[in-house]
PDB file of C-alpha atoms in Angstrom:
ATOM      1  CA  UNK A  17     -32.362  41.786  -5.270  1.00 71.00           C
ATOM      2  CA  UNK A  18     -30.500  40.846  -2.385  1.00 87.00           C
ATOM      3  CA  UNK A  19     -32.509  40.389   1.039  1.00 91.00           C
ATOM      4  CA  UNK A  20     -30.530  41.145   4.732  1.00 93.00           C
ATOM      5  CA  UNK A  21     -31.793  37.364   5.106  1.00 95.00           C
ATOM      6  CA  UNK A  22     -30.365  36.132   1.991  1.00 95.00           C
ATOM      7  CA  UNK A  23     -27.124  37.602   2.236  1.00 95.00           C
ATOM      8  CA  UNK A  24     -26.885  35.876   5.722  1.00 96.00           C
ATOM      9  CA  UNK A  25     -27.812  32.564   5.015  1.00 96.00           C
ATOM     10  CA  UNK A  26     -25.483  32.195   1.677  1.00 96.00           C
ATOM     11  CA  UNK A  27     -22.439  33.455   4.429  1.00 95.00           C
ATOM     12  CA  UNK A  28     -23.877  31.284   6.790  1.00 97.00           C
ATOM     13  CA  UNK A  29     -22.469  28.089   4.338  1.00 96.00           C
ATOM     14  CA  UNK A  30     -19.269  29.341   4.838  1.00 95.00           C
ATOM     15  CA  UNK A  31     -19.686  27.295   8.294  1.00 96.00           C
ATOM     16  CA  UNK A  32     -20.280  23.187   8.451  1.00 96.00           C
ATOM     17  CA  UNK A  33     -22.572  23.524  11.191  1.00 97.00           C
ATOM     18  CA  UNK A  34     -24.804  25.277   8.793  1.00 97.00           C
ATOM     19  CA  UNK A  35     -23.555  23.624   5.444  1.00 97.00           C
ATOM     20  CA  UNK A  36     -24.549  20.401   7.220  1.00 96.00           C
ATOM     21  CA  UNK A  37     -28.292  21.437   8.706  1.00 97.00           C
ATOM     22  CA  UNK A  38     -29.424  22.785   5.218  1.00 97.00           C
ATOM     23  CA  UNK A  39     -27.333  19.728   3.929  1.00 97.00           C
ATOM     24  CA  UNK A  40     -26.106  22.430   0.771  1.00 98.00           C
ATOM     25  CA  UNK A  41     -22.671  24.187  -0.091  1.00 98.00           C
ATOM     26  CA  UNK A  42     -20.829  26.600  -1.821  1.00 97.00           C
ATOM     27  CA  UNK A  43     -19.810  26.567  -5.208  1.00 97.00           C
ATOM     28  CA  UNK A  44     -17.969  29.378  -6.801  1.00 96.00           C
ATOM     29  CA  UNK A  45     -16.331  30.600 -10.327  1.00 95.00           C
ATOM     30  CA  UNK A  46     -17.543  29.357 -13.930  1.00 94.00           C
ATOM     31  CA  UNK A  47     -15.729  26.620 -14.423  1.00 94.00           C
ATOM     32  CA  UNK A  48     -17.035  25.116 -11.541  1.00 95.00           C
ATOM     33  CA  UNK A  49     -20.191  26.012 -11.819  1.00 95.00           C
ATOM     34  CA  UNK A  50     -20.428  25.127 -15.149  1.00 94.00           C
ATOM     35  CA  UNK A  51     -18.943  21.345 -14.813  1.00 93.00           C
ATOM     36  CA  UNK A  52     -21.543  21.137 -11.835  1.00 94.00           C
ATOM     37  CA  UNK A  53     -24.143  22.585 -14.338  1.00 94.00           C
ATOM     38  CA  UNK A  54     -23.600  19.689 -16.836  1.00 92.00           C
ATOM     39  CA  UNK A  55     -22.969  17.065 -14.015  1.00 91.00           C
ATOM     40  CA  UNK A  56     -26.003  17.739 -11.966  1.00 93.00           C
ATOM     41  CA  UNK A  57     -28.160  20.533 -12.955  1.00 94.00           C
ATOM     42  CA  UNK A  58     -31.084  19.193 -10.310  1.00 95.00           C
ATOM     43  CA  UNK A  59     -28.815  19.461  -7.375  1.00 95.00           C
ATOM     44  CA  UNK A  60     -28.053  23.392  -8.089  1.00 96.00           C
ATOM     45  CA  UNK A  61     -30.853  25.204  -5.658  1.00 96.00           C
ATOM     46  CA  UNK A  62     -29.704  28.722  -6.192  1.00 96.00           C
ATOM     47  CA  UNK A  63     -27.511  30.535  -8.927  1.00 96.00           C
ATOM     48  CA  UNK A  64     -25.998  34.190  -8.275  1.00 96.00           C
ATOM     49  CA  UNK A  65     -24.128  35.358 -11.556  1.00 95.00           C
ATOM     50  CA  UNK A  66     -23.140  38.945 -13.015  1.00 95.00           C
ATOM     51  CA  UNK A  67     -24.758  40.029 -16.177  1.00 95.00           C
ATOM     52  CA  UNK A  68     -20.960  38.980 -17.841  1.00 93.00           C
ATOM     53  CA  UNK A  69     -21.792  35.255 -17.127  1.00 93.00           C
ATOM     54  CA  UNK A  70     -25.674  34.913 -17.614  1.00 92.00           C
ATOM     55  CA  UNK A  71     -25.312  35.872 -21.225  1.00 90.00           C
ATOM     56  CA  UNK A  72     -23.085  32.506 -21.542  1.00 88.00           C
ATOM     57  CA  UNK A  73     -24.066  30.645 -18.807  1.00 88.00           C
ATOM     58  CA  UNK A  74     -24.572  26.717 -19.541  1.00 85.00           C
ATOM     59  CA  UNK A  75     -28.286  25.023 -19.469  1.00 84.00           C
ATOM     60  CA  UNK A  76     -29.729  23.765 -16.921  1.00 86.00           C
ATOM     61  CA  UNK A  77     -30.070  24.628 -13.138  1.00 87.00           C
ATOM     62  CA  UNK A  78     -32.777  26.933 -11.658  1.00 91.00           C
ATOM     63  CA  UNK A  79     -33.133  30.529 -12.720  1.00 92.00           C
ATOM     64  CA  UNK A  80     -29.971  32.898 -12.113  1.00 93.00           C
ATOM     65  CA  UNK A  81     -30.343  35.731  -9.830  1.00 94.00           C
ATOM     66  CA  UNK A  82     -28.359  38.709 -11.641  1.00 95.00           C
ATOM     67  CA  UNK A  83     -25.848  40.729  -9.626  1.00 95.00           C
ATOM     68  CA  UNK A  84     -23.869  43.532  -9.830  1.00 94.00           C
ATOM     69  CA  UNK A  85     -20.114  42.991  -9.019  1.00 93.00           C
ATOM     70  CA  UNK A  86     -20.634  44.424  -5.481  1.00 93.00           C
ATOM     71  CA  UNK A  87     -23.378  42.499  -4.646  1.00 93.00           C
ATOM     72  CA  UNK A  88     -21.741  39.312  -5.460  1.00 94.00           C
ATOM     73  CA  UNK A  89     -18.182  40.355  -3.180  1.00 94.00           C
ATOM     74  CA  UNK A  90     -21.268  40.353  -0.064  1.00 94.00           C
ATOM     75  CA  UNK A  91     -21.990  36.761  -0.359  1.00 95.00           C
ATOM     76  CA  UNK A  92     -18.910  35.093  -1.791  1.00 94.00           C
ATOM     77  CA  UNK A  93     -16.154  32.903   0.399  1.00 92.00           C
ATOM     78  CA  UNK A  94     -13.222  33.947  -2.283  1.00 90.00           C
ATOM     79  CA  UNK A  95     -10.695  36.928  -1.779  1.00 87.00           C
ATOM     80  CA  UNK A  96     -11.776  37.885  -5.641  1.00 88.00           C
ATOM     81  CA  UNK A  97     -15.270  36.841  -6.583  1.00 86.00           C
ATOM     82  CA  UNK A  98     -15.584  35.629  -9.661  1.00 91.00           C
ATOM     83  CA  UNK A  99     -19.027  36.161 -12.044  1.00 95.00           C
ATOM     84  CA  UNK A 100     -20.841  32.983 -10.551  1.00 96.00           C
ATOM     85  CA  UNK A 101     -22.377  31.526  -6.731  1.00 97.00           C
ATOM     86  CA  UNK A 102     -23.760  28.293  -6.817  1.00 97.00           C
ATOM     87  CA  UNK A 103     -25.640  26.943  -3.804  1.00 97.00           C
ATOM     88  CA  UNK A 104     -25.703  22.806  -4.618  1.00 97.00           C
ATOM     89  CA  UNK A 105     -27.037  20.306  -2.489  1.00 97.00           C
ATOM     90  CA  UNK A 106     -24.969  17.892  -0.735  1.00 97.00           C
ATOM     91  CA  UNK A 107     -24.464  14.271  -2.426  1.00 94.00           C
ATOM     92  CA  UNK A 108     -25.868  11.063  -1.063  1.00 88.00           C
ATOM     93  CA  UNK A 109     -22.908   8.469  -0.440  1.00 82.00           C
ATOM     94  CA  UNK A 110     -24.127   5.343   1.299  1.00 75.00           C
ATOM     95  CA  UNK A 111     -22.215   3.701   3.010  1.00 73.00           C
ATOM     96  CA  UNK A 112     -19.169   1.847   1.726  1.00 65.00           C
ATOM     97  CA  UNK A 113     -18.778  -2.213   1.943  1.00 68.00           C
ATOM     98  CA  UNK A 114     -15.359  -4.000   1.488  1.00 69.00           C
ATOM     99  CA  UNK A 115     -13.726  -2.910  -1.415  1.00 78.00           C
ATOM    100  CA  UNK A 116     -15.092  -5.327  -4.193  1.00 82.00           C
ATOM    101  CA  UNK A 117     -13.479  -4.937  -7.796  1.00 86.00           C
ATOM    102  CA  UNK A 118     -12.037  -1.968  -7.867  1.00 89.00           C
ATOM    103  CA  UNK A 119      -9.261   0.335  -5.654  1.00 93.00           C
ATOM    104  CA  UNK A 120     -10.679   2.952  -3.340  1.00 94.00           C
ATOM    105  CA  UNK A 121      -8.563   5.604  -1.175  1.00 96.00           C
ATOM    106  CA  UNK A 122      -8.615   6.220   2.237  1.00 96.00           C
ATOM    107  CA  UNK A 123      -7.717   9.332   3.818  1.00 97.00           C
ATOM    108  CA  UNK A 124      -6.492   9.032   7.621  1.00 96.00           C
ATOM    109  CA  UNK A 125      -6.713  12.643   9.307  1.00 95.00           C
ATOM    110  CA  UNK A 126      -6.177  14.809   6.047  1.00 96.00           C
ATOM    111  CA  UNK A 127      -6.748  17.976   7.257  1.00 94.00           C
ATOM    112  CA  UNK A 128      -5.851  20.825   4.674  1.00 95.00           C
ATOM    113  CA  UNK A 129      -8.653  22.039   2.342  1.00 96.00           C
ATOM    114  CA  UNK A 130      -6.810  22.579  -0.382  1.00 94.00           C
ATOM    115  CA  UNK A 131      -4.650  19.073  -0.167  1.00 95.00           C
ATOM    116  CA  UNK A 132      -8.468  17.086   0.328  1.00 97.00           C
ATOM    117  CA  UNK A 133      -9.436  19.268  -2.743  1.00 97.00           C
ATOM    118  CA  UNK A 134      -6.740  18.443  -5.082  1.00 97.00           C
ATOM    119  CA  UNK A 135      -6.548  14.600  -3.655  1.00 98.00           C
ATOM    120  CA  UNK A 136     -10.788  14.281  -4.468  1.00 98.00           C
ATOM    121  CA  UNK A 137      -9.282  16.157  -8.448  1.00 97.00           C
ATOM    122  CA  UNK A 138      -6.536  13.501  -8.557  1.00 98.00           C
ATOM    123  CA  UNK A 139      -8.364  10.522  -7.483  1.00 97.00           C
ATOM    124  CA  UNK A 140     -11.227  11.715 -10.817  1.00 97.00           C
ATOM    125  CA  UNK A 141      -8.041  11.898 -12.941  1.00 97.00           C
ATOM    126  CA  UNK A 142      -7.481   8.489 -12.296  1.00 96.00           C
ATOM    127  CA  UNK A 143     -11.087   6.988 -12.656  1.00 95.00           C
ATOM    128  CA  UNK A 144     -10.838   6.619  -8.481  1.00 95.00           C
ATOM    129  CA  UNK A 145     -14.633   6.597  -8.017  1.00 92.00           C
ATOM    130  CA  UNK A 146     -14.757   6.719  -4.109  1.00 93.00           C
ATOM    131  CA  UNK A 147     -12.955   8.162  -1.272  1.00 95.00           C
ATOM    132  CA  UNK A 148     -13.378   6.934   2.343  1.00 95.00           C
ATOM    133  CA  UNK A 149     -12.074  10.139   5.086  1.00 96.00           C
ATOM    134  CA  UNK A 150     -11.846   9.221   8.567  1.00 96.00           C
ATOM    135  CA  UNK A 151     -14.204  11.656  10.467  1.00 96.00           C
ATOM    136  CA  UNK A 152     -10.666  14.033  11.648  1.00 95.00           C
ATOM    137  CA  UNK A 153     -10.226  15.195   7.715  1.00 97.00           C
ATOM    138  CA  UNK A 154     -10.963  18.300   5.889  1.00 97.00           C
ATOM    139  CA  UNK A 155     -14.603  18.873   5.301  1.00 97.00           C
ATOM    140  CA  UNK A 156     -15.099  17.964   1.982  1.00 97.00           C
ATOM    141  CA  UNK A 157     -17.921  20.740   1.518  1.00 97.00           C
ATOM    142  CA  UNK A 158     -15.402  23.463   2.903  1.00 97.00           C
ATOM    143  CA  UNK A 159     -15.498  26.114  -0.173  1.00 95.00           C
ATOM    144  CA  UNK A 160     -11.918  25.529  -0.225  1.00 95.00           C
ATOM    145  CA  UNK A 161     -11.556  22.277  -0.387  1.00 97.00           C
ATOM    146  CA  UNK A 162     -14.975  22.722  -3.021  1.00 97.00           C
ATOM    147  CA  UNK A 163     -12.988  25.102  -4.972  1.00 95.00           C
ATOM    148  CA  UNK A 164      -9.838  22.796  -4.923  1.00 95.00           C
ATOM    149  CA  UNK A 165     -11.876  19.825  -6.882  1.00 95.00           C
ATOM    150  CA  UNK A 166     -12.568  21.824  -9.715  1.00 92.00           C
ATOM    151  CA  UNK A 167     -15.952  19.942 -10.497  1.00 93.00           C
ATOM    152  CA  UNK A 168     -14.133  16.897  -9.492  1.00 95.00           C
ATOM    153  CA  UNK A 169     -16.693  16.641  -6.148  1.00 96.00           C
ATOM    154  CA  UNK A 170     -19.755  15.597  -8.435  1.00 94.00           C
ATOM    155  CA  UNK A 171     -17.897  12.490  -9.905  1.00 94.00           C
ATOM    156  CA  UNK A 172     -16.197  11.072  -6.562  1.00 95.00           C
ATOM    157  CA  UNK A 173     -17.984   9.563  -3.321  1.00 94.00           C
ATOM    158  CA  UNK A 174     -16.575  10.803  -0.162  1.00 95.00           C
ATOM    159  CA  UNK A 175     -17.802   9.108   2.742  1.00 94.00           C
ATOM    160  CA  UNK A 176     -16.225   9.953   6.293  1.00 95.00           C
ATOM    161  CA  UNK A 177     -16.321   7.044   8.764  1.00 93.00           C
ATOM    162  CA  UNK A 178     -14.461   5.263  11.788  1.00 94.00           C
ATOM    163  CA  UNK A 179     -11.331   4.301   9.019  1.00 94.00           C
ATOM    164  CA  UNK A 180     -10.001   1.925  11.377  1.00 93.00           C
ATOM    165  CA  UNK A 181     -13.354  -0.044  11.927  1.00 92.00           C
ATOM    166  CA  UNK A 182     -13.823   0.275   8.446  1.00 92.00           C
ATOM    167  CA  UNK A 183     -10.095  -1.261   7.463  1.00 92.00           C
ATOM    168  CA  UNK A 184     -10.760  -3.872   9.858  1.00 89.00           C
ATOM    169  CA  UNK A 185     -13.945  -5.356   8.489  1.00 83.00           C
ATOM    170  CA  UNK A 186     -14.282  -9.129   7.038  1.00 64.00           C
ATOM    171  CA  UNK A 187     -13.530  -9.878   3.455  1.00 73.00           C
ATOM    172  CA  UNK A 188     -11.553  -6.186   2.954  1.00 73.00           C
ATOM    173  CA  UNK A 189      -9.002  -6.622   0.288  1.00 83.00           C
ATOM    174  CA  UNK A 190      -5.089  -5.570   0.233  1.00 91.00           C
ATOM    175  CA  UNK A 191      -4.925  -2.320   2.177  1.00 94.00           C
ATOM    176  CA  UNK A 192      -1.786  -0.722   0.852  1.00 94.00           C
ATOM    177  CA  UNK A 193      -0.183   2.493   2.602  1.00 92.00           C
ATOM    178  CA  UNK A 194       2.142   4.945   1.657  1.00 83.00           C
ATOM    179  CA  UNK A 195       5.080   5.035   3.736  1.00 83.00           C
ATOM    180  CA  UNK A 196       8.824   6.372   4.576  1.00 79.00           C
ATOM    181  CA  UNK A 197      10.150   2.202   4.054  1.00 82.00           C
ATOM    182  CA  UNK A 198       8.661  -0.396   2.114  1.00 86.00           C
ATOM    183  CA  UNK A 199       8.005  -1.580  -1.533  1.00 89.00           C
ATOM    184  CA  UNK A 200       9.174   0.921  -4.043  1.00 92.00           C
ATOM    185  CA  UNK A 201       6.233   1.597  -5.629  1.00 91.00           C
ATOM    186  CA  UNK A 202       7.156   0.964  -9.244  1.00 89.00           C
ATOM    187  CA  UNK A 203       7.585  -2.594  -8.287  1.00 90.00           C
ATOM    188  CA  UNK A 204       4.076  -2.901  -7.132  1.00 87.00           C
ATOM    189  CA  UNK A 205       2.406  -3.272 -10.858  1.00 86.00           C
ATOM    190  CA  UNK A 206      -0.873  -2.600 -11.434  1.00 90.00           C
ATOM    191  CA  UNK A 207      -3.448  -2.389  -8.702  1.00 89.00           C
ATOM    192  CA  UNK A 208      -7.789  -3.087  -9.581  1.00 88.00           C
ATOM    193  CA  UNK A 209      -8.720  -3.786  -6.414  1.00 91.00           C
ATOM    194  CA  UNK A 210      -7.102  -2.503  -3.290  1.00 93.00           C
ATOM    195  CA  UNK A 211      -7.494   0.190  -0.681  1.00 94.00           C
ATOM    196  CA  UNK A 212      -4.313   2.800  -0.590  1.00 95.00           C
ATOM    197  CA  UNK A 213      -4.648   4.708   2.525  1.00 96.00           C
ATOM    198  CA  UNK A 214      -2.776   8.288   2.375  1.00 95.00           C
ATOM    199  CA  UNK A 215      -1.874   9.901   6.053  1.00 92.00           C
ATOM    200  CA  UNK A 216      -2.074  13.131   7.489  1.00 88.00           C
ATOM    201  CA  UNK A 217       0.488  15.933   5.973  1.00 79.00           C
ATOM    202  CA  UNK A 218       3.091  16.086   9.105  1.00 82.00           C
ATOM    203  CA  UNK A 219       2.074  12.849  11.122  1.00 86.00           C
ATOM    204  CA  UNK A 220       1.582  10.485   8.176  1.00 88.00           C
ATOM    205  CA  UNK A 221      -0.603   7.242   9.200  1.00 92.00           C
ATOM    206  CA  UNK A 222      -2.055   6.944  12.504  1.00 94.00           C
ATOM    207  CA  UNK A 223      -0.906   3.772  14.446  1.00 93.00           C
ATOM    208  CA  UNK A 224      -4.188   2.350  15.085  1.00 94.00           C
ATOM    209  CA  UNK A 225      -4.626   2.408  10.956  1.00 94.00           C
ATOM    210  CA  UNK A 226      -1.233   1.312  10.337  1.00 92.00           C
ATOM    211  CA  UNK A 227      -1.945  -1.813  11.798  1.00 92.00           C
ATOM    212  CA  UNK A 228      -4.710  -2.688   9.480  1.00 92.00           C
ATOM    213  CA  UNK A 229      -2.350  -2.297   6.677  1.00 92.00           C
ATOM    214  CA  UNK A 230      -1.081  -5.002   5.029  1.00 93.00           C
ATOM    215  CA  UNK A 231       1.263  -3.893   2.082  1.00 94.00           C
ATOM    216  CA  UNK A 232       3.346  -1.014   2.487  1.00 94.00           C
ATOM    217  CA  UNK A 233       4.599   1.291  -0.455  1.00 94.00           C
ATOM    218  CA  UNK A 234       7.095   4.117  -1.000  1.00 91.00           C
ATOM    219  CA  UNK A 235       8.317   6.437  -3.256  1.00 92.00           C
ATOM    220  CA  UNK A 236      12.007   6.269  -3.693  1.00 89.00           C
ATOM    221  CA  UNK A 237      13.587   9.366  -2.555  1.00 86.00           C
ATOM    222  CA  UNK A 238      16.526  10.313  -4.627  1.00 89.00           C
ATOM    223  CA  UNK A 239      17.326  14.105  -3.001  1.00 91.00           C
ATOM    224  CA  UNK A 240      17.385  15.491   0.762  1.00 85.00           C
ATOM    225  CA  UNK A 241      13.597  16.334   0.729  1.00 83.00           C
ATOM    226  CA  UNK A 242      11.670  14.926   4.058  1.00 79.00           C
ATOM    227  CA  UNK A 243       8.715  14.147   2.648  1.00 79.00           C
ATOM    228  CA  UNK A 244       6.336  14.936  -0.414  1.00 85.00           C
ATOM    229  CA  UNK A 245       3.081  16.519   0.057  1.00 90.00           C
ATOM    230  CA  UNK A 246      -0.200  14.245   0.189  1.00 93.00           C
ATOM    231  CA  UNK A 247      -1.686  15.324  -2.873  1.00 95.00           C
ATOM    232  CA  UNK A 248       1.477  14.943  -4.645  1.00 95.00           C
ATOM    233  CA  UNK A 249       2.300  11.650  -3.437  1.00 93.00           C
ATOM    234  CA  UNK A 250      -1.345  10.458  -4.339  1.00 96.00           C
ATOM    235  CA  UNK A 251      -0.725  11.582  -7.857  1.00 96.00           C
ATOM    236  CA  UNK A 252       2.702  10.087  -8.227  1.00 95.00           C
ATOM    237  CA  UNK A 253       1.196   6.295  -6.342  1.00 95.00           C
ATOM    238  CA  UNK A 254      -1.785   6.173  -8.557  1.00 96.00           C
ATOM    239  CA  UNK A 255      -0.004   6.872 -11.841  1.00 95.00           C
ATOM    240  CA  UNK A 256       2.323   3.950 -11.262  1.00 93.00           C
ATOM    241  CA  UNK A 257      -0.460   1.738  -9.828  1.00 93.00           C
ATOM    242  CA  UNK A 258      -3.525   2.410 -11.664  1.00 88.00           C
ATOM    243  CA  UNK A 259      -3.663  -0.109 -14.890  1.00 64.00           C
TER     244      UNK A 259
END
């Protein structure tokens, strides 16, 4: 059964202020709830399913609350609820030294949920294993953004930070950055150890980044379009430079 209370606090994660002083979020759906189920059954702290999904649900995780359709439409952050409410807690990222043996993104001021979402699902795809957000993106918690990774959040460290303190630090390796001119990208080859820094949706890079970067990159345009997406053009950099 459903408490007043309970119902309050589980909309109450809707918000970051709150998301961040429990240090929890939202999961929703059973997809993701089951890849979060297999990836980290300890983190799950509460489970809210419909009889439908209990009789299939996945091992692990605490005991599941059963709700009737109705019930779960009070405390759910989707438009269409669907069978399962996880509430997980928060990951621990510490915090990231210069890149060392590998290539890491870095977000400057993305802001959409659902472009952060899709960029943390893209970056899994392609065995990206951190993400560093200056502290102006997209909460990464947001149940959009969440919803976006598809399971994707439990596999990729997200740390938010000054980005341009962090570009600028000592022994930081080739910071590419997508941009309008500069090396088509299929000339680059293939990248292990690198930064690629991806800008904000209308803006692109901010200034005070872009002068941290050292190699720039582009997608050759071939039509009339202005500009691609973020998430799209993360997906189409990293398939030509991963290796």
């Amino acid at each position: 059964m459903l408490t007043k209370l309970k119902i309050k606090y589980i909309q109450s994660l809707g918000h970051k202020k709150f998301r961040d002083e429990e240090g929890v979020f939202i999961a929703e759906g059973p997809k993701l709830v089951s890849e979060l189920l297999q990836a980290c059954p300890d983190r799950i702290t509460e489970l809210y399913a419909v009889p439908e999904w209990i009789s299939q649900r996945p091992a692990g995780g605490p005991d599941t609350v059963t709700l009737q359709p109705h019930e779960l439409e009070r405390i759910s952050q989707l438009a269409t609820p669907n069978q399962v409410l996880a509430v997980v807690k928060q990951f621990d990222i510490p915090y990231a030294a210069p890149v060392r043996g590998q290539l890491v993104l870095a977000l400057d001021t993305i802001q959409d949920p659902g472009n952060l979402g899709t960029i943390i699902r893209i970056a899994d795809w392609f065995g990206i294993s951190r993400i560093i957000c200056s502290r102006d993106c997209a909460d990464c918690y947001n149940p959009k953004v969440v919803q976006s990774t598809m399971g994707s959040i439990s596999r990729v460290g997200i740390l938010y930070t000054d980005l341009e303190k962090w570009l600028a630090e000592e022994g930081q390796p080739v910071i590419y950055a997508a941009a309008l001119e500069g090396q088509a990208v299929s000339a680059t080859g293939k990248i292990k150890e690198g930064v690629l820094v991806i800008g904000n949706e209308s803006k692109g890079i901010s200034p005070a980044v872009f002068e941290k970067v050292t190699k720039r990159i582009t997608i050759p345009r071939i039509g009339q379009a202005e500009s691609l997406n973020a998430a799209v053009a993360t997906g189409i950099l990293l398939s030509h430079m991963r290796g």
